[in-house]
PDB file of C-alpha atoms in Angstrom:
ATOM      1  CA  UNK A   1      53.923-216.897-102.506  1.00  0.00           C
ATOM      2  CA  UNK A   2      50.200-216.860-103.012  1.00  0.00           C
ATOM      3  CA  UNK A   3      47.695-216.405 -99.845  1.00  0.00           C
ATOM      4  CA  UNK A   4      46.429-219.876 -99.075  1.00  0.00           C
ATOM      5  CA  UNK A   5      50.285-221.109 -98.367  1.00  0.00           C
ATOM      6  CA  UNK A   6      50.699-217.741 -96.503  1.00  0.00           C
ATOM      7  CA  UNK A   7      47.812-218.708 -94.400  1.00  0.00           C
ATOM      8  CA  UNK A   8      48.543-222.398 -94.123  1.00  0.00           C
ATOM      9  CA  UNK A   9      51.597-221.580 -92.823  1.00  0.00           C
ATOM     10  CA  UNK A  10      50.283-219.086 -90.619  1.00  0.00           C
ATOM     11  CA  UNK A  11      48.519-221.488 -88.962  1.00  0.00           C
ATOM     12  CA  UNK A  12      51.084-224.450 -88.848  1.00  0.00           C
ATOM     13  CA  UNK A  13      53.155-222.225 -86.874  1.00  0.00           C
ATOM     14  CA  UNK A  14      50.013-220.940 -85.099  1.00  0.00           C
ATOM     15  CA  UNK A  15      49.480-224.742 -83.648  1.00  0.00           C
ATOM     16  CA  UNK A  16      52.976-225.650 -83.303  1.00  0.00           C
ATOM     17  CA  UNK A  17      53.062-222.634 -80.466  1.00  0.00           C
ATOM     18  CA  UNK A  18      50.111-223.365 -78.984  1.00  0.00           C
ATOM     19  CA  UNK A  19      50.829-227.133 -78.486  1.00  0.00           C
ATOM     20  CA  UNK A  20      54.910-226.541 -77.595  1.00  0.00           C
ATOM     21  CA  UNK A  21      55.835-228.264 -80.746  1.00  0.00           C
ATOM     22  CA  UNK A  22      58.198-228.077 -84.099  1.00  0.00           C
ATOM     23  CA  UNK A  23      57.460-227.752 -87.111  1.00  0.00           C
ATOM     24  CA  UNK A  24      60.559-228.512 -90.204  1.00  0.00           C
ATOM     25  CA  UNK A  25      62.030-225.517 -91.562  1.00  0.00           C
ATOM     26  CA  UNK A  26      59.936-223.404 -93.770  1.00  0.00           C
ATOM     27  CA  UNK A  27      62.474-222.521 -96.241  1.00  0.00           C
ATOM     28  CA  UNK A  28      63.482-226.213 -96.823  1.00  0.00           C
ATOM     29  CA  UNK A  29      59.832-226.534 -97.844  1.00  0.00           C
ATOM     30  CA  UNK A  30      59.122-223.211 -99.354  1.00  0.00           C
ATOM     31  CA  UNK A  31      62.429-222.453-100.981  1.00  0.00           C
ATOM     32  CA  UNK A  32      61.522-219.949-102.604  1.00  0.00           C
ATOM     33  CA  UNK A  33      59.675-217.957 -99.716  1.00  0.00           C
ATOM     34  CA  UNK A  34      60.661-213.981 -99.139  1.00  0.00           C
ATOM     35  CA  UNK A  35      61.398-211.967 -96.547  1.00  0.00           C
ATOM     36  CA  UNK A  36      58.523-210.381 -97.520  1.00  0.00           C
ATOM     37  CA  UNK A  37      56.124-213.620 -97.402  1.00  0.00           C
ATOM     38  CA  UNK A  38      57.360-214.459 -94.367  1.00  0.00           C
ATOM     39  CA  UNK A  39      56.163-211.537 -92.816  1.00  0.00           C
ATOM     40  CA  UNK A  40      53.016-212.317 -93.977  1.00  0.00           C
ATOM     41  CA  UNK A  41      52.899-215.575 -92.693  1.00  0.00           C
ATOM     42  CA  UNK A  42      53.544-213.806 -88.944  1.00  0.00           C
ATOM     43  CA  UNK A  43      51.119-211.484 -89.532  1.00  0.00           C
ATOM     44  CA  UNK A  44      48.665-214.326 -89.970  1.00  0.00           C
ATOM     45  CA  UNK A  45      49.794-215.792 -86.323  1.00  0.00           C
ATOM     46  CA  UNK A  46      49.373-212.884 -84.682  1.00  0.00           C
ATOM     47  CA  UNK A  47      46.325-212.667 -86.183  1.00  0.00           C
ATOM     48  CA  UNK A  48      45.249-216.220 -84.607  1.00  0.00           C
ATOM     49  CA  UNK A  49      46.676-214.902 -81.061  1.00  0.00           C
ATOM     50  CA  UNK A  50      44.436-211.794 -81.452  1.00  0.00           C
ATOM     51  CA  UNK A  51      41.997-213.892 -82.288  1.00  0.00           C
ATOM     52  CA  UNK A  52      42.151-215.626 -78.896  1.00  0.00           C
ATOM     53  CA  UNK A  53      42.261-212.204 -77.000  1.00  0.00           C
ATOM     54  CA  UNK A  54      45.980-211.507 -77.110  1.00  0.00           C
ATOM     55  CA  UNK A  55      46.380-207.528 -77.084  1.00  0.00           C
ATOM     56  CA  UNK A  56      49.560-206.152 -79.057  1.00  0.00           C
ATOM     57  CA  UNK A  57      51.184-204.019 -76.416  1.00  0.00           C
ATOM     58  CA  UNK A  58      54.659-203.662 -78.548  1.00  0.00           C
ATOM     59  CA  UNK A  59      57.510-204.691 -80.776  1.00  0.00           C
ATOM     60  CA  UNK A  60      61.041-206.250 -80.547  1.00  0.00           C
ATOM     61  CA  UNK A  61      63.521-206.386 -82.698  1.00  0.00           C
ATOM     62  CA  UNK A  62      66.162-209.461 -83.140  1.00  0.00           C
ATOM     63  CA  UNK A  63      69.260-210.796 -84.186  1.00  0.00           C
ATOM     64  CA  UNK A  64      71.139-207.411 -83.460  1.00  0.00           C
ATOM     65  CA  UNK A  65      74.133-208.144 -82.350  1.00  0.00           C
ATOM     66  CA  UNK A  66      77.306-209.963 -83.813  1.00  0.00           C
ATOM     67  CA  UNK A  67      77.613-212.104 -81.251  1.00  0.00           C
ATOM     68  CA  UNK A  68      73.456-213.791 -82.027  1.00  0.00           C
ATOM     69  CA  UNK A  69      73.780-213.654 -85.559  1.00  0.00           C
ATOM     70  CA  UNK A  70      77.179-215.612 -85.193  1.00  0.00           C
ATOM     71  CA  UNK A  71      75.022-218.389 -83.045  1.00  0.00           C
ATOM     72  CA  UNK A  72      72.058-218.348 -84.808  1.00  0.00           C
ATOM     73  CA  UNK A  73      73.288-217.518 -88.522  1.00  0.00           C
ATOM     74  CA  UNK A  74      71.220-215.159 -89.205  1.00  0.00           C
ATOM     75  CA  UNK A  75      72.823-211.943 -90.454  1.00  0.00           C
ATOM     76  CA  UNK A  76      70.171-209.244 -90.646  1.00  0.00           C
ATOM     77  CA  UNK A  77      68.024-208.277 -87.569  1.00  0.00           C
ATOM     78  CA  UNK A  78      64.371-208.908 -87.963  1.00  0.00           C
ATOM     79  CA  UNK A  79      61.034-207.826 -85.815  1.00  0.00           C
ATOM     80  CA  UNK A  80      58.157-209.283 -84.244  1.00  0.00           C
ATOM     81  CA  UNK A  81      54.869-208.223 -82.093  1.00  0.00           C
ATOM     82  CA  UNK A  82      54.448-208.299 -78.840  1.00  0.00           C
ATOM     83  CA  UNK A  83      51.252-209.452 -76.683  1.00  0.00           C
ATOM     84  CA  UNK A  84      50.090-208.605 -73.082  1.00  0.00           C
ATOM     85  CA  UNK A  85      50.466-212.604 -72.601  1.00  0.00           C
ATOM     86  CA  UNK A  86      54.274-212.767 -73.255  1.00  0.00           C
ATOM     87  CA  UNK A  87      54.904-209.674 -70.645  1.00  0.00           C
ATOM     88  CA  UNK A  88      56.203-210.767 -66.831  1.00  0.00           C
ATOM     89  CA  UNK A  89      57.083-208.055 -64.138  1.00  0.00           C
ATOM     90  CA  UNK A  90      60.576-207.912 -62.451  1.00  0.00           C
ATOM     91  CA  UNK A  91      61.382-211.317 -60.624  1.00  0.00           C
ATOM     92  CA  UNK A  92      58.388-213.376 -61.123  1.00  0.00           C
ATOM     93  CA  UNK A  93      58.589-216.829 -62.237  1.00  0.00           C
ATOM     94  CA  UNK A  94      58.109-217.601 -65.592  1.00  0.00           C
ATOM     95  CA  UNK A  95      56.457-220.551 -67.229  1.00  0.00           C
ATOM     96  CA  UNK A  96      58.605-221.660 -69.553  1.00  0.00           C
ATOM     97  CA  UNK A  97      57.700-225.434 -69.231  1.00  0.00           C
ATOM     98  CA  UNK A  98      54.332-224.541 -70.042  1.00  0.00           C
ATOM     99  CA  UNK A  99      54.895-222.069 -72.413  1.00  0.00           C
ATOM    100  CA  UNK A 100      58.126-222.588 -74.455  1.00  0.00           C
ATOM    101  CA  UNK A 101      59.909-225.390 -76.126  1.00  0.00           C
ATOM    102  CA  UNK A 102      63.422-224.525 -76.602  1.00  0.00           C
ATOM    103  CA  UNK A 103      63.572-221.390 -74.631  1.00  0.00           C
ATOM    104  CA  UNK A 104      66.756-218.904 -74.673  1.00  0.00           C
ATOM    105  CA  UNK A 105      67.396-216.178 -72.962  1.00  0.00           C
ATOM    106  CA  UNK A 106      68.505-212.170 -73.520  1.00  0.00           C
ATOM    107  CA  UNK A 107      69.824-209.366 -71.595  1.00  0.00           C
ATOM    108  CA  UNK A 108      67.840-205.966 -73.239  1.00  0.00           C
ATOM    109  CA  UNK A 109      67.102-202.739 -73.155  1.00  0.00           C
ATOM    110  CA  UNK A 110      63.375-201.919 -73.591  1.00  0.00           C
ATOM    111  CA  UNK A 111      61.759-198.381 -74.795  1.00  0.00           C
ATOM    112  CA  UNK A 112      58.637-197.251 -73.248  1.00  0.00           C
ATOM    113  CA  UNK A 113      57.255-194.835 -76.417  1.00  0.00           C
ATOM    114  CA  UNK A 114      55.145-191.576 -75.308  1.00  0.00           C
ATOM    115  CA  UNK A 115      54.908-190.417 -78.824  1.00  0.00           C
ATOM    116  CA  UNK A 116      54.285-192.584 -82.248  1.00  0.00           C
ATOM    117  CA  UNK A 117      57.288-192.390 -84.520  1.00  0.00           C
ATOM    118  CA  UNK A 118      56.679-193.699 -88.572  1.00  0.00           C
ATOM    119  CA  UNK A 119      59.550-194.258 -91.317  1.00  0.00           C
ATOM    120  CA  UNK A 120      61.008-193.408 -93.359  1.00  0.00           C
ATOM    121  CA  UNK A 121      63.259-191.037 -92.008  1.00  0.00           C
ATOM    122  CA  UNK A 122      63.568-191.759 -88.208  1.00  0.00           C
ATOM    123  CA  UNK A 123      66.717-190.455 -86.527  1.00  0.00           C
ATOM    124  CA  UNK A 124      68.098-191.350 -83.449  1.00  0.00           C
ATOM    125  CA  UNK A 125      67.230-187.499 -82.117  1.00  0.00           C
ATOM    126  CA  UNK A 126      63.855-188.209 -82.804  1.00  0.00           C
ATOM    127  CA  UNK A 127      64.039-191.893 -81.057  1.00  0.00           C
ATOM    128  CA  UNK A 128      65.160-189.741 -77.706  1.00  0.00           C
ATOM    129  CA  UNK A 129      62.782-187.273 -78.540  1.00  0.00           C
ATOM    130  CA  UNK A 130      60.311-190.110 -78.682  1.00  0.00           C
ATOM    131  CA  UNK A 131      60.863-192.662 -75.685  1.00  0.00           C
ATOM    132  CA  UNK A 132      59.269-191.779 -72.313  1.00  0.00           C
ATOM    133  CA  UNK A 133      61.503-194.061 -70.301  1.00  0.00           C
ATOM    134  CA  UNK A 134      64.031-196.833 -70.923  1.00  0.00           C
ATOM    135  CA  UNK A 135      64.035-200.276 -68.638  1.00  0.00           C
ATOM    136  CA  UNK A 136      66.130-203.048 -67.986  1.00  0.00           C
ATOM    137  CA  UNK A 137      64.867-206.707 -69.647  1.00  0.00           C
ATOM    138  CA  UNK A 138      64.930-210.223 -70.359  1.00  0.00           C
ATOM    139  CA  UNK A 139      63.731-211.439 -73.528  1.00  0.00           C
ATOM    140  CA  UNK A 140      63.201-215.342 -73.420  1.00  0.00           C
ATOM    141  CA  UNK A 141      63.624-216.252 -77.250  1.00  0.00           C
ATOM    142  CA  UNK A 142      61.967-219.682 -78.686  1.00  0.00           C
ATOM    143  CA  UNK A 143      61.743-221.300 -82.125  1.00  0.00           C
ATOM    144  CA  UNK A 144      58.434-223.177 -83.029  1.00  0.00           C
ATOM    145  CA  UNK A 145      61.049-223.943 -86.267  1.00  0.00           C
ATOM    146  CA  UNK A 146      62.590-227.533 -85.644  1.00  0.00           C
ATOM    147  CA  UNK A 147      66.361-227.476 -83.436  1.00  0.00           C
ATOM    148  CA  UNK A 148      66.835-223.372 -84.238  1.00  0.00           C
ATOM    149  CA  UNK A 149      67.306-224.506 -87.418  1.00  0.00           C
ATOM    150  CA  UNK A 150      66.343-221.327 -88.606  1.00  0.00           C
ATOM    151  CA  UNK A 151      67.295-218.559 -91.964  1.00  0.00           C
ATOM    152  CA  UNK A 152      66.020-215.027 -92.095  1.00  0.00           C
ATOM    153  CA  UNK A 153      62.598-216.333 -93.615  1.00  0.00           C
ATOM    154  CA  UNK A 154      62.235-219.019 -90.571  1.00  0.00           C
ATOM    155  CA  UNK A 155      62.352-216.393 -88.094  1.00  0.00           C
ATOM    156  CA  UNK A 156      60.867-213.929 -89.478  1.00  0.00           C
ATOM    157  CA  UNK A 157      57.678-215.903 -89.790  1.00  0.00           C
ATOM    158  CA  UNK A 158      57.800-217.151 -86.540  1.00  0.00           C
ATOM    159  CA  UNK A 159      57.510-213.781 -84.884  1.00  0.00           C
ATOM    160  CA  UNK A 160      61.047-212.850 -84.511  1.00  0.00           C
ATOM    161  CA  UNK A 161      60.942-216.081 -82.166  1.00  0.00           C
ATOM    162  CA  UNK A 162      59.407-214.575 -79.432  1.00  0.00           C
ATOM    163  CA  UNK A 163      58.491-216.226 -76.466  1.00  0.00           C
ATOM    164  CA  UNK A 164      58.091-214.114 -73.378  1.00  0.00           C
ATOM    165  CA  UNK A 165      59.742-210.861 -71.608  1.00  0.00           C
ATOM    166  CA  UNK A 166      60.267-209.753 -68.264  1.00  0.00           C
ATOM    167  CA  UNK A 167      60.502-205.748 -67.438  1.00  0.00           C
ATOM    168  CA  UNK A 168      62.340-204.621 -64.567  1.00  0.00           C
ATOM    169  CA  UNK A 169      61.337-202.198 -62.067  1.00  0.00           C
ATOM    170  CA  UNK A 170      63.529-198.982 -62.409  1.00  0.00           C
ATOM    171  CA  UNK A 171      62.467-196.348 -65.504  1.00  0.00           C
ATOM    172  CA  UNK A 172      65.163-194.125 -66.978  1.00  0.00           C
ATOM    173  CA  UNK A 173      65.192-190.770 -69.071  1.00  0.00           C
ATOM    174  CA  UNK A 174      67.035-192.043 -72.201  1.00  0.00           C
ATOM    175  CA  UNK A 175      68.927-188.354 -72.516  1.00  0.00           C
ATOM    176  CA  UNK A 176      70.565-189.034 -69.092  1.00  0.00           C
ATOM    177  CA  UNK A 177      72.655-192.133 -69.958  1.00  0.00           C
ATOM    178  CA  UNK A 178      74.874-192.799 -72.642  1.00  0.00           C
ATOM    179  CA  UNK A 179      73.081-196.409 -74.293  1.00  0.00           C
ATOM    180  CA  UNK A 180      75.878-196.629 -76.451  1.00  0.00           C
ATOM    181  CA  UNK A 181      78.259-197.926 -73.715  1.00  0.00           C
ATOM    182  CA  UNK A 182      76.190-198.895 -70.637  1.00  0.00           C
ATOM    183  CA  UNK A 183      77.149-202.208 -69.224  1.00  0.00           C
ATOM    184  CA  UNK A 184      75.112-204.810 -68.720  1.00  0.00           C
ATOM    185  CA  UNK A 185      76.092-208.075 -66.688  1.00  0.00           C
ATOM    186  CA  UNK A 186      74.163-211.126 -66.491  1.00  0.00           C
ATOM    187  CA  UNK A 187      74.040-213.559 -63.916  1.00  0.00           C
ATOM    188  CA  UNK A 188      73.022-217.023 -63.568  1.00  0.00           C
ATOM    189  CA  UNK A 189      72.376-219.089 -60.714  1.00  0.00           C
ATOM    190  CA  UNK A 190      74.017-216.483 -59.163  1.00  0.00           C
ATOM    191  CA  UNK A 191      77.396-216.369 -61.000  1.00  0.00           C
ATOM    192  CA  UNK A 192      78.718-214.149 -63.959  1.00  0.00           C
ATOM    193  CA  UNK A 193      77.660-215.960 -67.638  1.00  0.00           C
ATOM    194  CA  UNK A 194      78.066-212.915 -69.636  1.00  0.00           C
ATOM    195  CA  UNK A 195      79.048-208.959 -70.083  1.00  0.00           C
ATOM    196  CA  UNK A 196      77.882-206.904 -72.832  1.00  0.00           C
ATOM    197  CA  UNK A 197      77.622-202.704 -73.717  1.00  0.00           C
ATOM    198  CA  UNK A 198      74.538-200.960 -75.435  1.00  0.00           C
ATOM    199  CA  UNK A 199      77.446-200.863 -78.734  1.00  0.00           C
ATOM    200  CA  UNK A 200      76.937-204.731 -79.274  1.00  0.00           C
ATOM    201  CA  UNK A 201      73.359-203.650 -81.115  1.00  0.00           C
ATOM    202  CA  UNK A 202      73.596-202.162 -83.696  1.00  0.00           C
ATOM    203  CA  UNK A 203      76.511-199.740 -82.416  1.00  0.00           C
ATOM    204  CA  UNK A 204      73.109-198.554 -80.191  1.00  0.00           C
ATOM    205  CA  UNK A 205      69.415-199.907 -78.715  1.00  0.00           C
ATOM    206  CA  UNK A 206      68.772-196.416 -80.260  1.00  0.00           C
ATOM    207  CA  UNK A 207      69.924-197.458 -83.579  1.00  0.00           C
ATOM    208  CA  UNK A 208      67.878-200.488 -83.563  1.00  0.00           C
ATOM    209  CA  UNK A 209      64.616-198.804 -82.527  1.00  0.00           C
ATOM    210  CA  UNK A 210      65.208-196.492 -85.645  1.00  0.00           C
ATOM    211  CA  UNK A 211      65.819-199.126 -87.694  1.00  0.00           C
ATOM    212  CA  UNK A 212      62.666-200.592 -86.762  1.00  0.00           C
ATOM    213  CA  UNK A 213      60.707-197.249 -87.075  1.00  0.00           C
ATOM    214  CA  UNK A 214      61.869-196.409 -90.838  1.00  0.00           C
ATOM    215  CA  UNK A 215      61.767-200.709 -91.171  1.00  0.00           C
ATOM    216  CA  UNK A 216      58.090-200.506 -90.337  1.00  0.00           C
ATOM    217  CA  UNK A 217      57.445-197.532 -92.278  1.00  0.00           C
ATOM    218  CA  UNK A 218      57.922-199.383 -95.532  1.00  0.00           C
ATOM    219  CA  UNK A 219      55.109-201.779 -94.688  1.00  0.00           C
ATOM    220  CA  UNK A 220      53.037-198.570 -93.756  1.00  0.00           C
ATOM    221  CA  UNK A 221      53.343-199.762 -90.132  1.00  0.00           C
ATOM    222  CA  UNK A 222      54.075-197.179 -87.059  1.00  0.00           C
ATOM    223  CA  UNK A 223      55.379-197.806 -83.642  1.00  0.00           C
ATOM    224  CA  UNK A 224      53.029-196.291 -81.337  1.00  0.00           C
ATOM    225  CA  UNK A 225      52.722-194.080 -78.063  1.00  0.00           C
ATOM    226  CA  UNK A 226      52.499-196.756 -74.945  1.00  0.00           C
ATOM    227  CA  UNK A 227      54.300-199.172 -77.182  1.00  0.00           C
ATOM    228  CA  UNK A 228      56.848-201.522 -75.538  1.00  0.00           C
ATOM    229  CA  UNK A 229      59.691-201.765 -77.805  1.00  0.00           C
ATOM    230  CA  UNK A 230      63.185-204.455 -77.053  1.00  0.00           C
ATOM    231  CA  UNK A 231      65.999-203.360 -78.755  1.00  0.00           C
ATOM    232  CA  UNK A 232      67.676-206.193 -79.260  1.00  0.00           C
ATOM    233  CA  UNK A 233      70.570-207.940 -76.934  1.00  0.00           C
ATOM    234  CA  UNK A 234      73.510-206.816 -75.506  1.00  0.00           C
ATOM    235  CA  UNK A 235      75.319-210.158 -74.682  1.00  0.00           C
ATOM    236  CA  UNK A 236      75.209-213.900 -76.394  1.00  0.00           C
ATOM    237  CA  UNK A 237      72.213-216.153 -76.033  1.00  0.00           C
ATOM    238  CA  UNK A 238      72.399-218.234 -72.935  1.00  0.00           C
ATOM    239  CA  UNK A 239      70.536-221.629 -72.857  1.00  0.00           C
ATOM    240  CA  UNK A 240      68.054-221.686 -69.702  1.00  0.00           C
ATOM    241  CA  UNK A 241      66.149-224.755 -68.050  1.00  0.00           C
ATOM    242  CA  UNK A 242      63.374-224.715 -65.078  1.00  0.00           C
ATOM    243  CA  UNK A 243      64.662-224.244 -61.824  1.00  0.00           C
ATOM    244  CA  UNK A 244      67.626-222.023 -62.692  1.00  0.00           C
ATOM    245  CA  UNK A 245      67.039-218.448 -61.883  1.00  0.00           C
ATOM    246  CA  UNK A 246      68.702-215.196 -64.013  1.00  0.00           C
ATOM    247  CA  UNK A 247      69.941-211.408 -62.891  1.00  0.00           C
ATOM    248  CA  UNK A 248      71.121-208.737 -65.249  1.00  0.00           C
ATOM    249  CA  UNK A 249      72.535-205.097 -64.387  1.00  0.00           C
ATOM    250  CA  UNK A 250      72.269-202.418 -66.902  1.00  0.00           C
ATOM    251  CA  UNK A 251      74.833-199.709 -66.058  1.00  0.00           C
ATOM    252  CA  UNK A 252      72.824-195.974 -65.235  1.00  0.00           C
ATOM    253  CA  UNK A 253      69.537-197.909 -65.850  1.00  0.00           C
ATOM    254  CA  UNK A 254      68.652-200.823 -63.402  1.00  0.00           C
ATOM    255  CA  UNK A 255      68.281-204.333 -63.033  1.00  0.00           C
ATOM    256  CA  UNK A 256      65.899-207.048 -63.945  1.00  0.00           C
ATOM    257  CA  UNK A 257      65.697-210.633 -62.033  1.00  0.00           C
ATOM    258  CA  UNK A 258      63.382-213.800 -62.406  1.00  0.00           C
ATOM    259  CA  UNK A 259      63.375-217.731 -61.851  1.00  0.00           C
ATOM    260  CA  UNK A 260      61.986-220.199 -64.475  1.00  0.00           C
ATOM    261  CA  UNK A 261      59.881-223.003 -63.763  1.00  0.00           C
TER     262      UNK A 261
END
């Protein structure tokens, strides 16, 4: 794909966030767009939110689990960036009336890095080694691409969908808890929507964030030290409207609340 569609598209998707609107699926229009281009085409978006004074404070990495890829059909995972504008703390309210269009939401755990890591090559050991603390999150996906009607390209160029995140209070040594079978329960409205273990991503959120180290490393691209980094969800998406409020509990890590208006 040459560099003026790369940047158009940059841009389309560029406007379509900053005006809460859809745009038709890029790989209907660009069939034969890459993986590859289409992280080009984020690159350029994130270069417009930079551009406006957004500061990259992380990455996340999506469609993880079995149970997302099912929904979305998607079948890979995929990464985006993440800016000091999409970051809430533990139970404020979050704009997502202003901010998103068709917002969903996920039950995470996030890394707090003290230490870069860079691929190829990334263990797990190293990931531990790595992390300075691990948190309890939401992640509030949304899709600039038209109904989620999205393919690997789609979301990829949208930023991994991202929308916002909320961190929760409590911080947690990574070596004292077992991520590969805490619990996690979500609530909504106050009642029980979903249950999910740190096994759902990946088999582990420390998989994933070594999959997105030695990922990165192929585009020459490190995590960094002070990075934020969501490992993907532990439980189904869960469709969320204004007024409604959401609670999750992370077994040996913590909890994470807030309302959305």
């Amino acid at each position: 794909m040459d560099q003026n569609t790369i940047q158009a598209l940059g841009d389309e998707l560029y406007e379509a966030l900053r005006g809460r609107k859809t745009v038709e699926p890029l790989t209907e229009r660009e069939p034969d767009i890459r993986t590859e281009d289409a992280y080009h085409v984020s690159m350029r978006m994130l270069e417009r939110r930079k551009a406006d004074g957004e500061r990259v404070i992380g990455k996340k990495i999506g469609v993880t689990s079995k149970a997302v890829q099912a929904m979305l059909n998607v079948h890979q995972p995929d990464f985006g960036y993440l800016t000091d504008a999409m970051l809430f703390g533990n139970g404020e309210e979050l704009p997502i009336s202003e901010r998103l269009i068709a917002p969903r939401a996920e039950g995470e755990v996030a890394f707090v890095l003290k230490r870069d890591l860079q691929g190829p090559g990334v263990t797990n050991a190293e990931v531990l080694r790595a992390t300075e603390c691990v948190m309890p999150c939401f992640e509030i996906v949304d899709s600039r691409i038209r109904d989620w009607k999205i393919r690997i390209q789609d979301t990829v160029a949208d930023n991994a969908s991202c929308g916002l995140f909320v961190l929760g209070d409590q911080i947690v040594d990574p070596r004292r808890v077992d991520l590969s079978v805490c619990g996690m329960v979500v609530e909504k409205n106050g009642e029980v929507v979903s249950t999910g273990s740190g096994a759902a991503a990946l088999g582990s959120p420390v998989n994933c964030v070594a999959w997105l180290a030695n990922t990165l490393g192929e585009f020459g691209i490190k995590l960094e030290a002070g990075e934020v980094i969501l490992s993907g969800s532990l439980v189904p998406l869960l469709l969320i409207q204004p007024g409604e409020s959401m609670h999750l509990s992370i077994g040996g890590i913590g909890t994470a609340s807030t309302r959305f208006v």
